[in-house]
Amino acid sequence: MKTDSGERPARAPLSRERVLEGALAIADAGGLESLTIRSLAHELGVKPMSVYYYVANKSEIIDGIVDRVFSEIELPAPDGDWRTEMRRRSASARAVLRRHPWAIPLLQSRTHPGPATLRHHDAVIGSLRSAGFSMAMTAHAFALIDSYVFGFALSESALPINGPETVTEVATSMMPSSAPDLYPHLIEFTTEHILKPGYDFGAEFDFGLTLILDALSSPSHAGIRP
Amino acid sequence: MKTDSGERPARAPLSRERVLEGALAIADAGGLESLTIRSLAHELGVKPMSVYYYVANKSEIIDGIVDRVFSEIELPAPDGDWRTEMRRRSASARAVLRRHPWAIPLLQSRTHPGPATLRHHDAVIGSLRSAGFSMAMTAHAFALIDSYVFGFALSESALPINGPETVTEVATSMMPSSAPDLYPHLIEFTTEHILKPGYDFGAEFDFGLTLILDALSSPSHAGIRP
DNA sequence: GTAGCTTTCGTACTTAGTACGGTGGGAGTG
DNA sequence: CACTCCCACCGTACTAAGTACGAAAGCTAC
């Protein structure tokens, strides 16, 4: 009765790729804290220690999936209009980070960037440089845009998944039921604006990005662009 | 020989305050991952389970110290010039987050804000509102400035502690020794600009903040300020 | 078939959070 | 003074997680 095949769950033979794939799926489904070696092994249909044949430790797994997240972000085309390209890659970054919110704190702070991460930064710098930005101005723009995009994603990730309607419960749950007028501006602002039907926090993204891009291309930074 | 006093380490009698104080000290010294119930108890001179008399669980401790971090950030004065006040509180926030880098990912994402956090947001909103910003414009400015400040702090926390000189080793260690010209712009940018003696990433903060504040007060957002 | 590789796994140790139920000592009461 | 009670603290122990170590199972080449 011990048939050689047909007994096994017939799974793919495991590989570093499949390990990272599974890890990404788990992190997306339940956040970083749900990604454990055991949960990953279970997902892959193997026993925990098998994973360690393909990765040295858990931190290598995390480096790997962070780089995968970076690889999902659209690169700016080096020959396009830099404002258009920056807008595209920023919107893409934001969309990607909404899919992988657990990655936001890690994107900027991992000290072992992978190839996709390096390619991404290379493309952004290239886009600015070929638009005529000086070295110094490229550094300024790069830090500014990146800080804004990732900072916004970080703020946004605090709110539950999607849509303007869920904001209501978050905002109200954050308000202390006691202490009625300790925070008058905050309460006024929340009730009069945030909780109003039309408000969508996500829409703030475009305002800030446009303002930044406009300011970066304004003539007040003379001698910088061609 | 069993003198009532003099035998004991003569420590203060523990309290919620002392628990949070100790937790903050440990997180500052070794990062969030070094803050464990056991390390905290050791720091306080008690046994692990004693801590649980004052807090329900570890996450309550983290909420507590995050709020303490917020309380260190200078509040904008409601009657000062809004640009001056925003600059002051932004610089203060950055300085505080350099002292407590472990807190950055948590500041925006904790769903249980403490009193200091609420006071802080209240003051920022109040400052903008009394400068004449409309509700909508306050929301725009708030999201923009906060995203930038916290995003910058997040980027900055990736670099090791301080100073322009340490950048060198980080930048070089990030470069793959193989693959010479896969990332031409990144390499050019790093060697020609970042690694040059005078470069200080921290100085980028002021550039971006000034650009944002200038753009927010420009007349192109007409009808918004008085 | 058997040596030697590749791949997977069993066992077990360590660190962490924390449930549950004490225990000691001081305050209050008779 | 003895007794009770409660507050502050702790001992024990269970569970989850990362991972060291080395063995087993299967595969390839001869």
CSV table of C-alpha atoms (C1' of nucleotides) in Angstrom, one decimal, chain B residues 13 46-47 49-50 53-54, chain D residues 7-13:
chain,number,residue,atom,x,y,z
B,13,PRO,CA,9.2,51.3,45.3
B,46,VAL,CA,12.8,43.3,40.4
B,47,LYS,CA,11.7,40.0,39.0
B,49,MET,CA,6.4,39.2,36.9
B,50,SER,CA,6.4,42.2,39.1
B,53,TYR,CA,1.3,44.6,38.5
B,54,TYR,CA,1.6,48.0,36.8
D,7,DC,C1',-1.0,45.4,48.4
D,8,DA,C1',3.2,44.7,46.1
D,9,DC,C1',5.9,41.4,44.5
D,10,DC,C1',7.4,36.9,43.0
D,11,DG,C1',7.9,31.4,41.8
D,12,DT,C1',6.6,28.2,38.7
D,13,DA,C1',5.5,26.8,34.5
